[in-house]
Short mmCIF file of C-alpha atoms in Angstrom, two decimals:
data_model
loop_
_atom_site.label_atom_id
_atom_site.label_comp_id
_atom_site.label_asym_id
_atom_site.label_seq_id
_atom_site.Cartn_x
_atom_site.Cartn_y
_atom_site.Cartn_z
CA UNK E 1 1.60 -13.33 -92.30
CA UNK E 2 -1.89 -14.72 -93.36
CA UNK E 3 -0.68 -15.87 -96.67
CA UNK E 4 0.68 -19.46 -95.78
CA UNK E 5 -2.61 -20.31 -94.16
CA UNK E 6 -4.34 -19.02 -96.90
CA UNK E 7 -2.30 -21.38 -99.28
CA UNK E 8 -2.88 -24.31 -97.06
CA UNK E 9 -6.39 -24.12 -97.31
CA UNK E 10 -6.21 -24.02 -101.07
CA UNK E 11 -3.75 -26.94 -101.26
CA UNK E 12 -4.56 -29.33 -98.46
CA UNK E 13 -7.95 -30.48 -96.72
CA UNK E 14 -7.10 -32.59 -93.90
CA UNK E 15 -10.54 -34.51 -93.23
CA UNK E 16 -9.30 -36.91 -90.52
CA UNK E 17 -11.21 -38.64 -87.85
CA UNK E 18 -9.70 -37.47 -84.62
CA UNK E 19 -10.58 -37.61 -80.75
CA UNK E 20 -9.64 -34.85 -78.62
CA UNK E 21 -8.29 -35.04 -75.18
CA UNK E 22 -8.60 -32.78 -72.07
CA UNK E 23 -6.74 -33.31 -69.02
CA UNK E 24 -6.89 -31.64 -65.55
CA UNK E 25 -4.91 -32.35 -62.53
CA UNK E 26 -6.69 -32.38 -58.98
CA UNK E 27 -4.87 -32.17 -55.66
CA UNK E 28 -5.34 -30.66 -52.35
CA UNK E 29 -4.89 -27.00 -53.80
CA UNK E 30 -7.83 -27.62 -56.03
CA UNK E 31 -10.41 -24.99 -55.57
CA UNK E 32 -13.47 -25.94 -57.36
CA UNK E 33 -16.29 -27.67 -55.34
CA UNK E 34 -16.48 -30.40 -57.98
CA UNK E 35 -12.56 -30.95 -57.79
CA UNK E 36 -12.55 -30.87 -53.97
CA UNK E 37 -15.08 -33.68 -53.81
CA UNK E 38 -12.98 -35.79 -56.14
CA UNK E 39 -10.06 -35.13 -54.30
CA UNK E 40 -11.53 -36.35 -51.00
CA UNK E 41 -13.06 -39.29 -52.23
CA UNK E 42 -10.33 -40.53 -54.28
CA UNK E 43 -7.97 -40.06 -51.43
CA UNK E 44 -10.24 -41.90 -49.12
CA UNK E 45 -10.39 -44.84 -51.69
CA UNK E 46 -6.61 -44.49 -52.00
CA UNK E 47 -6.13 -45.18 -48.46
CA UNK E 48 -8.56 -48.13 -48.66
CA UNK E 49 -7.16 -49.82 -51.65
CA UNK E 50 -3.48 -49.24 -50.50
CA UNK E 51 -4.13 -51.71 -47.76
CA UNK E 52 -5.33 -54.36 -50.10
CA UNK E 53 -1.83 -54.26 -52.02
CA UNK E 54 0.46 -53.26 -49.17
CA UNK E 55 2.47 -56.18 -47.32
CA UNK E 56 1.46 -55.70 -43.42
CA UNK E 57 4.84 -57.03 -42.66
CA UNK E 58 6.83 -54.45 -44.41
CA UNK E 59 4.31 -51.39 -44.99
CA UNK E 60 5.32 -48.59 -47.29
CA UNK E 61 3.34 -45.09 -47.25
CA UNK E 62 3.73 -43.75 -51.06
CA UNK E 63 2.07 -45.05 -54.14
CA UNK E 64 5.55 -45.27 -56.09
CA UNK E 65 6.84 -47.46 -53.18
CA UNK E 66 3.61 -49.50 -53.15
CA UNK E 67 3.85 -50.15 -57.08
CA UNK E 68 7.60 -51.02 -56.84
CA UNK E 69 6.97 -53.78 -54.28
CA UNK E 70 3.64 -55.05 -55.83
CA UNK E 71 3.08 -54.67 -59.39
CA UNK E 72 -0.84 -55.44 -58.87
CA UNK E 73 -0.83 -52.15 -57.31
CA UNK E 74 -1.10 -50.85 -60.83
CA UNK E 75 -4.74 -51.41 -60.87
CA UNK E 76 -5.02 -48.48 -58.47
CA UNK E 77 -5.99 -45.87 -61.04
CA UNK E 78 -8.79 -47.83 -62.17
CA UNK E 79 -10.07 -48.57 -58.63
CA UNK E 80 -9.87 -44.67 -57.83
CA UNK E 81 -12.01 -44.26 -60.81
CA UNK E 82 -14.83 -45.60 -59.24
CA UNK E 83 -14.83 -42.80 -56.62
CA UNK E 84 -14.99 -40.40 -59.55
CA UNK E 85 -17.57 -42.01 -62.11
CA UNK E 86 -20.62 -40.39 -60.29
CA UNK E 87 -19.05 -37.10 -60.52
CA UNK E 88 -18.34 -37.40 -63.95
CA UNK E 89 -21.78 -38.51 -64.62
CA UNK E 90 -22.96 -35.08 -63.24
CA UNK E 91 -21.20 -33.36 -66.19
CA UNK E 92 -23.71 -34.89 -68.39
CA UNK E 93 -20.95 -35.40 -70.95
CA UNK E 94 -19.69 -31.82 -71.44
CA UNK E 95 -17.01 -29.68 -70.13
CA UNK E 96 -18.75 -26.30 -69.68
CA UNK E 97 -15.33 -24.37 -69.20
CA UNK E 98 -14.43 -25.55 -72.87
CA UNK E 99 -16.80 -23.89 -75.17
CA UNK E 100 -16.39 -23.32 -79.07
CA UNK E 101 -15.62 -20.23 -80.71
CA UNK E 102 -19.56 -19.43 -80.62
CA UNK E 103 -19.81 -20.26 -76.98
CA UNK E 104 -22.73 -22.43 -76.89
CA UNK E 105 -21.21 -25.69 -78.03
CA UNK E 106 -19.00 -27.46 -75.30
CA UNK E 107 -16.25 -29.95 -75.46
CA UNK E 108 -18.14 -33.51 -75.40
CA UNK E 109 -16.74 -36.60 -74.06
CA UNK E 110 -17.76 -40.20 -73.98
CA UNK E 111 -15.04 -41.60 -71.84
CA UNK E 112 -12.66 -40.50 -69.15
CA UNK E 113 -9.40 -41.97 -67.60
CA UNK E 114 -7.96 -41.59 -64.26
CA UNK E 115 -4.18 -41.26 -63.69
CA UNK E 116 -2.54 -41.34 -60.37
CA UNK E 117 0.30 -38.94 -60.15
CA UNK E 118 1.29 -39.83 -56.63
CA UNK E 119 -0.28 -40.40 -53.32
CA UNK E 120 0.80 -41.06 -49.83
CA UNK E 121 -1.37 -42.90 -46.99
CA UNK E 122 -0.44 -40.09 -44.52
CA UNK E 123 0.10 -37.04 -46.29
CA UNK E 124 -2.77 -35.86 -48.58
CA UNK E 125 -0.76 -33.18 -49.86
CA UNK E 126 0.77 -35.79 -52.09
CA UNK E 127 -2.33 -37.17 -53.43
CA UNK E 128 -2.57 -35.78 -56.99
CA UNK E 129 -4.72 -37.46 -59.77
CA UNK E 130 -5.16 -36.49 -63.57
CA UNK E 131 -8.38 -36.85 -65.26
CA UNK E 132 -8.41 -36.99 -68.96
CA UNK E 133 -11.70 -36.66 -71.00
CA UNK E 134 -11.94 -38.04 -74.45
CA UNK E 135 -14.42 -36.85 -77.17
CA UNK E 136 -16.32 -39.22 -79.32
CA UNK E 137 -14.72 -39.56 -82.84
CA UNK E 138 -14.70 -36.19 -84.50
CA UNK E 139 -14.18 -35.07 -88.30
CA UNK E 140 -11.19 -32.69 -88.53
CA UNK E 141 -11.81 -30.80 -91.39
CA UNK E 142 -9.05 -28.25 -91.05
CA UNK E 143 -7.08 -25.94 -88.62
CA UNK E 144 -7.72 -22.24 -89.06
CA UNK E 145 -6.17 -19.38 -87.16
CA UNK E 146 -5.34 -21.68 -84.28
CA UNK E 147 -8.98 -23.31 -84.24
CA UNK E 148 -10.00 -26.97 -85.03
CA UNK E 149 -12.52 -26.83 -87.73
CA UNK E 150 -14.69 -29.78 -86.72
CA UNK E 151 -17.92 -32.00 -87.56
CA UNK E 152 -19.80 -34.45 -85.88
CA UNK E 153 -20.79 -35.71 -89.30
CA UNK E 154 -18.47 -37.92 -90.70
CA UNK E 155 -20.45 -39.20 -93.91
CA UNK E 156 -18.26 -38.48 -96.94
CA UNK E 157 -20.10 -35.46 -98.26
CA UNK E 158 -19.02 -32.07 -99.57
CA UNK E 159 -21.04 -29.79 -96.92
CA UNK E 160 -21.05 -30.40 -93.32
CA UNK E 161 -22.51 -28.58 -90.05
CA UNK E 162 -19.25 -27.65 -88.63
CA UNK E 163 -18.00 -25.93 -85.21
CA UNK E 164 -14.74 -24.64 -84.26
CA UNK E 165 -12.56 -25.06 -81.01
CA UNK E 166 -9.78 -22.78 -80.04
CA UNK E 167 -6.36 -24.57 -79.11
CA UNK E 168 -5.99 -24.96 -75.45
CA UNK E 169 -2.88 -25.79 -73.54
CA UNK E 170 -4.73 -28.79 -71.91
CA UNK E 171 -6.31 -29.84 -75.11
CA UNK E 172 -4.70 -32.54 -77.34
CA UNK E 173 -5.45 -34.69 -80.26
CA UNK E 174 -5.40 -38.28 -78.60
CA UNK E 175 -6.53 -40.35 -81.62
CA UNK E 176 -5.90 -39.77 -85.40
CA UNK E 177 -7.37 -42.03 -88.12
CA UNK E 178 -5.86 -41.21 -91.62
CA UNK E 179 -8.48 -40.24 -94.24
CA UNK E 180 -8.92 -43.03 -96.88
CA UNK G 1 4.60 -20.22 -62.80
CA UNK G 2 4.67 -16.47 -63.30
CA UNK G 3 2.81 -15.04 -66.31
CA UNK G 4 5.86 -14.36 -68.39
CA UNK G 5 6.77 -18.03 -68.21
CA UNK G 6 3.58 -19.20 -68.80
CA UNK G 7 3.21 -17.46 -72.08
CA UNK G 8 6.67 -18.44 -72.97
CA UNK G 9 5.89 -22.15 -72.19
CA UNK G 10 2.54 -22.22 -73.80
CA UNK G 11 3.97 -20.69 -77.04
CA UNK G 12 5.97 -24.07 -77.61
CA UNK G 13 2.61 -25.99 -77.96
CA UNK G 14 1.10 -23.25 -80.04
CA UNK G 15 4.01 -22.98 -82.21
CA UNK G 16 4.10 -26.86 -83.05
CA UNK G 17 0.39 -26.58 -83.79
CA UNK G 18 0.82 -23.55 -86.18
CA UNK G 19 3.58 -25.48 -87.82
CA UNK G 20 1.66 -28.48 -88.62
CA UNK G 21 -1.08 -27.25 -90.83
CA UNK G 22 1.56 -25.00 -92.77
CA UNK G 23 3.21 -28.41 -93.71
CA UNK G 24 6.11 -27.17 -91.71
CA UNK G 25 6.71 -24.00 -93.79
CA UNK G 26 7.30 -21.99 -90.73
CA UNK G 27 10.29 -20.89 -92.42
CA UNK G 28 8.28 -18.61 -94.26
CA UNK G 29 6.92 -16.66 -91.25
CA UNK G 30 9.46 -14.61 -89.17
CA UNK G 31 9.84 -15.53 -85.54
CA UNK G 32 8.68 -12.17 -84.57
CA UNK G 33 5.38 -12.49 -86.40
CA UNK G 34 4.65 -16.12 -85.01
CA UNK G 35 5.30 -14.81 -81.66
CA UNK G 36 2.95 -11.87 -81.85
CA UNK G 37 0.32 -14.05 -83.31
CA UNK G 38 0.44 -16.91 -80.97
CA UNK G 39 0.65 -14.54 -77.87
CA UNK G 40 -2.72 -13.04 -78.84
CA UNK G 41 -4.26 -16.42 -79.19
CA UNK G 42 -2.67 -17.78 -75.95
CA UNK G 43 -4.47 -14.60 -74.21
CA UNK G 44 -7.70 -15.12 -75.42
CA UNK G 45 -7.43 -18.93 -74.60
CA UNK G 46 -6.12 -18.01 -70.99
CA UNK G 47 -9.81 -16.94 -70.34
CA UNK G 48 -10.71 -20.56 -70.07
CA UNK G 49 -9.41 -22.27 -66.82
CA UNK G 50 -9.19 -25.91 -66.36
CA UNK G 51 -12.33 -26.49 -64.41
CA UNK G 52 -14.72 -29.27 -65.72
CA UNK G 53 -17.70 -27.95 -63.46
CA UNK G 54 -20.94 -27.75 -64.48
CA UNK G 55 -23.50 -26.07 -62.15
CA UNK G 56 -24.39 -27.49 -58.57
CA UNK G 57 -22.08 -30.32 -58.03
CA UNK G 58 -23.46 -32.82 -55.59
CA UNK G 59 -21.61 -35.17 -53.12
CA UNK G 60 -22.11 -38.70 -54.44
CA UNK G 61 -21.08 -42.24 -53.23
CA UNK G 62 -18.60 -44.49 -55.10
CA UNK G 63 -19.97 -46.09 -57.93
CA UNK G 64 -18.81 -49.33 -55.93
CA UNK G 65 -21.74 -48.90 -53.36
CA UNK G 66 -24.12 -51.09 -55.01
CA UNK G 67 -26.02 -54.43 -54.50
CA UNK G 68 -26.20 -55.59 -57.92
CA UNK G 69 -22.65 -55.76 -59.15
CA UNK G 70 -23.51 -57.57 -62.53
CA UNK G 71 -22.94 -54.62 -64.86
CA UNK G 72 -22.78 -55.65 -68.25
CA UNK G 73 -21.66 -59.24 -67.66
CA UNK G 74 -23.86 -62.37 -68.15
CA UNK G 75 -23.71 -66.02 -66.54
CA UNK G 76 -25.54 -67.89 -64.06
CA UNK G 77 -27.37 -66.03 -61.36
CA UNK G 78 -25.16 -65.89 -57.96
CA UNK G 79 -26.27 -64.20 -54.71
CA UNK G 80 -23.56 -63.81 -52.07
CA UNK G 81 -24.67 -63.39 -48.25
CA UNK G 82 -21.55 -62.32 -46.12
CA UNK G 83 -21.91 -62.29 -42.37
CA UNK G 84 -19.23 -60.23 -40.61
CA UNK G 85 -18.54 -61.06 -36.81
CA UNK G 86 -16.28 -59.36 -34.35
CA UNK G 87 -13.85 -61.56 -32.46
CA UNK G 88 -13.25 -58.63 -30.03
CA UNK G 89 -16.91 -58.62 -29.35
CA UNK G 90 -17.97 -62.12 -28.41
CA UNK G 91 -18.10 -62.88 -32.13
CA UNK G 92 -21.36 -60.97 -32.35
CA UNK G 93 -22.61 -59.56 -35.50
CA UNK G 94 -20.38 -56.76 -36.64
CA UNK G 95 -22.53 -53.86 -37.88
CA UNK G 96 -21.52 -50.86 -39.60
CA UNK G 97 -18.37 -52.05 -41.31
CA UNK G 98 -17.71 -51.76 -44.89
CA UNK G 99 -17.26 -54.89 -47.11
CA UNK G 100 -15.86 -54.85 -50.49
CA UNK G 101 -16.05 -57.86 -52.95
CA UNK G 102 -14.65 -58.63 -56.30
CA UNK G 103 -14.36 -61.53 -58.51
CA UNK G 104 -13.79 -62.37 -62.25
CA UNK G 105 -16.53 -62.93 -64.69
CA UNK G 106 -17.19 -66.34 -66.30
CA UNK G 107 -14.36 -66.01 -68.63
CA UNK G 108 -12.00 -65.21 -65.67
CA UNK G 109 -11.42 -61.56 -66.46
CA UNK G 110 -11.76 -58.81 -64.05
CA UNK G 111 -13.00 -55.40 -64.23
CA UNK G 112 -10.14 -53.04 -64.88
CA UNK G 113 -8.44 -50.67 -67.44
CA UNK G 114 -7.16 -52.62 -70.51
CA UNK G 115 -3.32 -52.14 -69.99
CA UNK G 116 -2.36 -48.71 -71.41
CA UNK G 117 -5.06 -48.76 -73.98
CA UNK G 118 -7.70 -45.87 -73.63
CA UNK G 119 -11.03 -46.84 -71.76
CA UNK G 120 -13.21 -47.36 -75.01
CA UNK G 121 -16.30 -48.30 -73.33
CA UNK G 122 -18.77 -45.86 -71.81
CA UNK G 123 -17.78 -44.39 -68.76
CA UNK G 124 -20.90 -45.24 -66.87
CA UNK G 125 -20.41 -48.91 -67.10
CA UNK G 126 -16.62 -49.38 -66.59
CA UNK G 127 -16.99 -51.29 -63.47
CA UNK G 128 -18.44 -54.88 -63.29
CA UNK G 129 -18.09 -57.62 -60.55
CA UNK G 130 -17.08 -55.17 -57.83
CA UNK G 131 -19.18 -53.93 -54.97
CA UNK G 132 -19.23 -52.30 -51.58
CA UNK G 133 -21.80 -52.49 -48.89
CA UNK G 134 -22.23 -51.70 -45.22
CA UNK G 135 -23.19 -54.52 -42.79
CA UNK G 136 -26.67 -54.36 -41.24
CA UNK G 137 -27.46 -55.30 -37.54
CA UNK G 138 -27.04 -58.81 -38.50
CA UNK G 139 -23.57 -58.26 -39.78
CA UNK G 140 -24.79 -59.04 -43.22
CA UNK G 141 -24.17 -57.81 -46.63
CA UNK G 142 -25.83 -59.18 -49.88
CA UNK G 143 -24.62 -58.85 -53.52
CA UNK G 144 -26.46 -60.01 -56.72
CA UNK G 145 -23.93 -61.20 -59.14
CA UNK G 146 -23.11 -63.98 -61.43
CA UNK G 147 -21.23 -67.16 -60.76
CA UNK G 148 -17.47 -66.43 -61.01
CA UNK G 149 -15.56 -68.44 -63.71
CA UNK G 150 -11.97 -69.22 -63.15
CA UNK G 151 -8.48 -68.61 -64.90
CA UNK G 152 -5.11 -70.41 -64.73
CA UNK G 153 -3.50 -71.09 -61.53
CA UNK G 154 -6.34 -70.32 -59.39
CA UNK G 155 -9.20 -72.06 -57.65
CA UNK G 156 -12.65 -70.27 -58.15
CA UNK G 157 -12.63 -67.58 -55.34
CA UNK G 158 -14.23 -64.11 -54.18
CA UNK G 159 -12.09 -61.41 -52.90
CA UNK G 160 -13.12 -59.89 -49.78
CA UNK G 161 -11.83 -56.55 -47.78
CA UNK G 162 -13.31 -55.52 -44.61
CA UNK G 163 -12.68 -52.30 -43.13
CA UNK G 164 -13.96 -49.85 -40.54
CA UNK G 165 -15.91 -46.98 -41.78
CA UNK G 166 -12.88 -44.72 -41.43
CA UNK G 167 -11.29 -46.93 -43.96
CA UNK G 168 -8.85 -48.84 -41.69
CA UNK G 169 -8.54 -52.20 -42.88
CA UNK G 170 -9.66 -55.23 -40.56
CA UNK G 171 -9.08 -58.02 -43.06
CA UNK G 172 -8.33 -58.79 -46.70
CA UNK G 173 -9.20 -62.45 -47.45
CA UNK G 174 -10.79 -64.87 -50.19
CA UNK G 175 -13.62 -67.17 -50.13
CA UNK G 176 -13.07 -70.55 -51.65
CA UNK G 177 -15.77 -72.82 -53.08
CA UNK G 178 -16.41 -76.49 -52.55
CA UNK G 179 -15.27 -78.96 -55.18
CA UNK G 180 -16.34 -82.25 -56.53
CA UNK G 181 -18.85 -83.46 -59.24
CA UNK G 182 -21.69 -82.62 -57.16
CA UNK G 183 -20.40 -78.98 -56.54
CA UNK G 184 -21.65 -75.61 -58.09
CA UNK G 185 -18.25 -75.09 -59.58
CA UNK G 186 -18.37 -78.29 -61.39
CA UNK G 187 -21.98 -77.87 -62.57
CA UNK G 188 -21.65 -74.50 -63.57
CA UNK G 189 -18.27 -74.93 -65.52
CA UNK G 190 -19.06 -78.37 -67.19
CA UNK G 191 -23.05 -78.12 -67.92
CA UNK G 192 -23.26 -74.23 -67.90
CA UNK G 193 -22.10 -73.66 -71.73
CA UNK G 194 -25.63 -72.20 -72.65
CA UNK G 195 -24.92 -69.64 -69.81
CA UNK G 196 -21.68 -68.68 -71.65
CA UNK G 197 -19.08 -70.89 -69.34
CA UNK G 198 -17.14 -72.62 -71.89
CA UNK G 199 -13.65 -73.64 -70.09
CA UNK G 200 -14.91 -76.82 -68.34
CA UNK G 201 -12.91 -78.24 -65.82
CA UNK G 202 -9.61 -79.12 -67.75
CA UNK G 203 -6.74 -77.47 -66.44
CA UNK G 204 -8.53 -76.28 -63.29
CA UNK G 205 -6.79 -75.52 -60.16
CA UNK G 206 -8.02 -77.25 -57.21
CA UNK G 207 -8.12 -75.87 -53.64
CA UNK G 208 -5.37 -78.23 -52.70
CA UNK G 209 -2.96 -76.72 -55.15
CA UNK G 210 -4.15 -73.33 -55.03
CA UNK G 211 -1.44 -71.02 -53.78
CA UNK G 212 -3.65 -69.24 -51.59
CA UNK G 213 -6.09 -72.02 -50.50
CA UNK G 214 -3.42 -74.80 -50.22
CA UNK G 215 -2.88 -74.26 -46.52
CA UNK G 216 -6.22 -75.27 -45.75
CA UNK G 217 -9.71 -73.56 -46.61
CA UNK G 218 -11.55 -74.47 -43.41
CA UNK G 219 -11.92 -70.90 -42.73
CA UNK G 220 -12.39 -69.64 -46.14
CA UNK G 221 -14.79 -72.09 -47.59
CA UNK G 222 -17.92 -70.77 -48.60
CA UNK G 223 -21.51 -72.84 -48.41
CA UNK G 224 -22.99 -72.80 -51.88
CA UNK G 225 -26.51 -74.00 -52.37
CA UNK G 226 -28.85 -73.88 -55.56
CA UNK G 227 -29.37 -75.22 -59.00
CA UNK G 228 -28.09 -74.06 -62.47
CA UNK G 229 -31.28 -73.31 -63.61
CA UNK G 230 -32.36 -70.94 -60.67
CA UNK G 231 -28.77 -69.80 -59.78
CA UNK G 232 -26.80 -70.43 -56.74
CA UNK G 233 -26.40 -68.58 -53.27
CA UNK G 234 -23.33 -68.22 -51.37
CA UNK G 235 -23.38 -68.13 -47.58
CA UNK G 236 -20.33 -67.38 -45.88
CA UNK G 237 -19.38 -65.90 -42.36
CA UNK G 238 -16.17 -63.77 -41.67
CA UNK G 239 -14.62 -63.38 -38.42
CA UNK G 240 -12.34 -59.99 -37.94
CA UNK G 241 -10.83 -58.48 -35.09
CA UNK G 242 -12.59 -55.34 -34.78
CA UNK G 243 -13.17 -52.67 -32.15
CA UNK G 244 -12.60 -54.42 -28.70
CA UNK G 245 -15.29 -54.11 -26.03
CA UNK G 246 -12.76 -55.19 -23.60
CA UNK G 247 -10.88 -52.09 -23.47
CA UNK G 248 -8.97 -52.66 -20.27
CA UNK G 249 -5.98 -50.38 -20.86
CA UNK G 250 -4.10 -49.10 -18.06
CA UNK G 251 -1.88 -46.12 -18.46
CA UNK G 252 0.49 -44.36 -15.93
CA UNK G 253 2.33 -42.51 -18.45
CA UNK G 254 2.56 -41.78 -22.03
CA UNK G 255 2.03 -44.85 -23.95
CA UNK G 256 5.28 -45.45 -26.11
CA UNK G 257 4.43 -48.98 -27.89
CA UNK G 258 1.87 -50.55 -30.04
CA UNK G 259 0.30 -53.84 -29.78
CA UNK G 260 -1.24 -55.13 -32.89
CA UNK G 261 -3.95 -57.95 -32.91
CA UNK G 262 -2.33 -61.40 -32.97
CA UNK G 263 -2.31 -62.99 -36.45
CA UNK G 264 -3.62 -65.23 -37.63
CA UNK G 265 -6.68 -64.89 -35.83
CA UNK G 266 -8.54 -67.27 -35.27
CA UNK G 267 -5.55 -69.52 -35.27
CA UNK G 268 -5.01 -73.57 -35.44
CA UNK G 269 -1.33 -74.15 -34.98
CA UNK G 270 0.23 -70.92 -34.16
CA UNK G 271 -0.23 -67.23 -33.68
CA UNK G 272 1.88 -64.44 -33.41
CA UNK G 273 1.59 -61.17 -31.37
CA UNK G 274 3.11 -58.16 -32.83
CA UNK G 275 4.42 -55.52 -30.73
CA UNK G 276 6.21 -52.52 -31.59
CA UNK G 277 8.41 -50.77 -28.78
CA UNK G 278 9.72 -47.52 -28.83
CA UNK G 279 12.21 -48.28 -26.20
CA UNK G 280 13.55 -51.30 -24.18
CA UNK G 281 10.70 -52.61 -22.05
CA UNK G 282 9.67 -55.88 -19.95
CA UNK G 283 6.83 -57.61 -21.65
CA UNK G 284 4.63 -60.18 -20.07
CA UNK G 285 1.84 -62.14 -21.82
CA UNK G 286 -0.50 -64.37 -20.15
CA UNK G 287 -3.42 -66.27 -21.71
CA UNK G 288 -6.95 -66.65 -19.78
CA UNK G 289 -10.12 -68.12 -20.45
CA UNK G 290 -13.33 -66.18 -20.14
CA UNK G 291 -13.91 -67.26 -16.60
CA UNK G 292 -10.65 -65.62 -15.73
CA UNK G 293 -8.53 -68.94 -15.28
CA UNK G 294 -5.17 -68.28 -16.22
CA UNK G 295 -4.17 -71.05 -18.75
CA UNK G 296 -0.68 -70.32 -19.91
CA UNK G 297 2.27 -67.79 -19.65
CA UNK G 298 3.25 -67.17 -23.14
CA UNK G 299 6.52 -64.94 -21.89
CA UNK G 300 7.27 -63.89 -18.53
CA UNK G 301 9.14 -60.66 -17.70
CA UNK G 302 11.17 -60.72 -20.98
CA UNK G 303 13.28 -57.97 -21.64
CA UNK G 304 12.70 -56.89 -25.24
CA UNK G 305 14.57 -54.21 -27.22
CA UNK G 306 13.11 -51.35 -29.15
CA UNK G 307 11.79 -52.10 -32.53
CA UNK G 308 9.18 -54.46 -33.94
CA UNK G 309 8.83 -57.73 -31.66
CA UNK G 310 6.91 -60.77 -32.84
CA UNK G 311 5.97 -63.24 -30.14
CA UNK G 312 4.74 -66.48 -31.18
CA UNK G 313 2.31 -68.73 -29.30
CA UNK G 314 1.63 -72.21 -30.35
CA UNK G 315 -1.69 -73.97 -29.55
CA UNK G 316 -0.37 -76.48 -27.32
CA UNK G 317 -3.44 -78.23 -25.71
CA UNK G 318 -5.83 -75.40 -26.22
CA UNK G 319 -9.23 -76.54 -27.23
CA UNK G 320 -11.19 -74.54 -29.77
CA UNK G 321 -12.76 -71.11 -28.35
CA UNK G 322 -12.12 -67.76 -27.07
CA UNK G 323 -9.52 -66.59 -24.90
CA UNK G 324 -7.98 -63.42 -23.44
CA UNK G 325 -4.44 -62.58 -23.84
CA UNK G 326 -3.19 -60.22 -21.09
CA UNK G 327 -0.07 -58.07 -22.16
CA UNK G 328 1.89 -56.16 -19.78
CA UNK G 329 4.49 -53.78 -20.57
CA UNK G 330 6.90 -52.05 -18.29
CA UNK G 331 9.18 -49.32 -19.13
CA UNK G 332 10.53 -45.84 -18.32
CA UNK G 333 6.94 -44.38 -19.08
CA UNK G 334 5.28 -46.54 -16.64
CA UNK G 335 3.10 -49.72 -16.66
CA UNK G 336 0.74 -50.66 -19.29
CA UNK G 337 -1.75 -53.35 -19.80
CA UNK G 338 -3.76 -54.47 -22.74
CA UNK G 339 -6.09 -57.16 -23.48
CA UNK G 340 -6.45 -58.96 -26.76
CA UNK G 341 -9.32 -61.49 -27.74
CA UNK G 342 -7.61 -64.69 -29.14
CA UNK G 343 -9.53 -67.12 -31.05
CA UNK G 344 -8.58 -70.79 -31.47
CA UNK G 345 -10.05 -72.74 -34.28
#
């Protein structure tokens, strides 16, 4: 079973620059306090901004309807992100629930993006947002036993300080820079 | 999703990830072995939930709530003083309403996500030239910004959205800028190259040709004073139909209609009273001045069917000023009266 992996390490070293992305979905059923604050504030912001893009003569309630009638409403995710920025700042650039294998280095991020899955000005249960956090550029050295072997140091040297992150269902490689 | 399905679905992701570093040599591995191995990994991964929380989250306001909205932009200094007045309270200062402003930078760009691209900038300064303030006892909000540039097909403008603390919209409008060779718009765009304004006035859309302002800017024109070297100050008053202090609603049954504020208000030539009726009703609208003198009958004992009705009133000989429209609705639920404050420009 271990043989193919072992062969891989021998035959191919990856050494690419990557960014990892981690996405969560927040809705009315979210239980963590941080998530609930974001739910309340983004929903309030949605109801405010919906009125900016809606047609008073022929109003709609759902985000998808608003988007169909007024493409300008595509700015909505960005506008809602203003209600989230100060909560993201509280995380101090780390997702504490995503530790590395040793448990003392955490998933670090330098940017985030909000996506609006759905919303409705009268039905809060339809308000669902996604938040995606992006790491800074990391040096991917290899994947061993379903774990990313990573380094913050991308200088072209032969020895690195490294750390390992296990695969996670909500973590994806979002950027890949082929090695030269 | 039950646990079994979760494992099965997650396995799909893990399976792919395993295959990639093996250079797609997964055929060397029996299916059984892969499943066992991956399951183990998923189980150890499932300890981690999807929360992002650090310790002690605190409730914080939107990043829009700020007086200085310059962000990382540069340009000629610009202060906006915007007064909000309530036409339903004798046009007095409207305290406690929220005012959002947003405008473009010197190059004509707005703060927003760049298309489908990932936001590359630091998350702390994604926003610029957008702000939110609550009006003080004078109905005033102030923003520190930079003088807006312009972009194709639009005259220089500031977007404003005024709404009640509960988020209900009162007005979405724009502020126009004076034009001419002595104006701030001209001075900044023609003489402001050292501040980064490089477009000049060639190709500029003047208010008369602007699709928002071409119907007249008397309501929307801001007053701009100052000099290029010290910056400019915009002062503007916006009238909104806010919470009424008339409140003379009389009901003798369950209210089964909705009378909206007339629009536009203030108006110059014609205004519309939007009324939504749940059932066929007899409607009366009469216009009074503030001394209680009846000036006009807009509609008299008119039978209107259920649905949205729009009753138009033209200015006729009305002078500029404030009036009260008394609306009476009679239907199977009773007799209802509502008053609206109407402004003529």
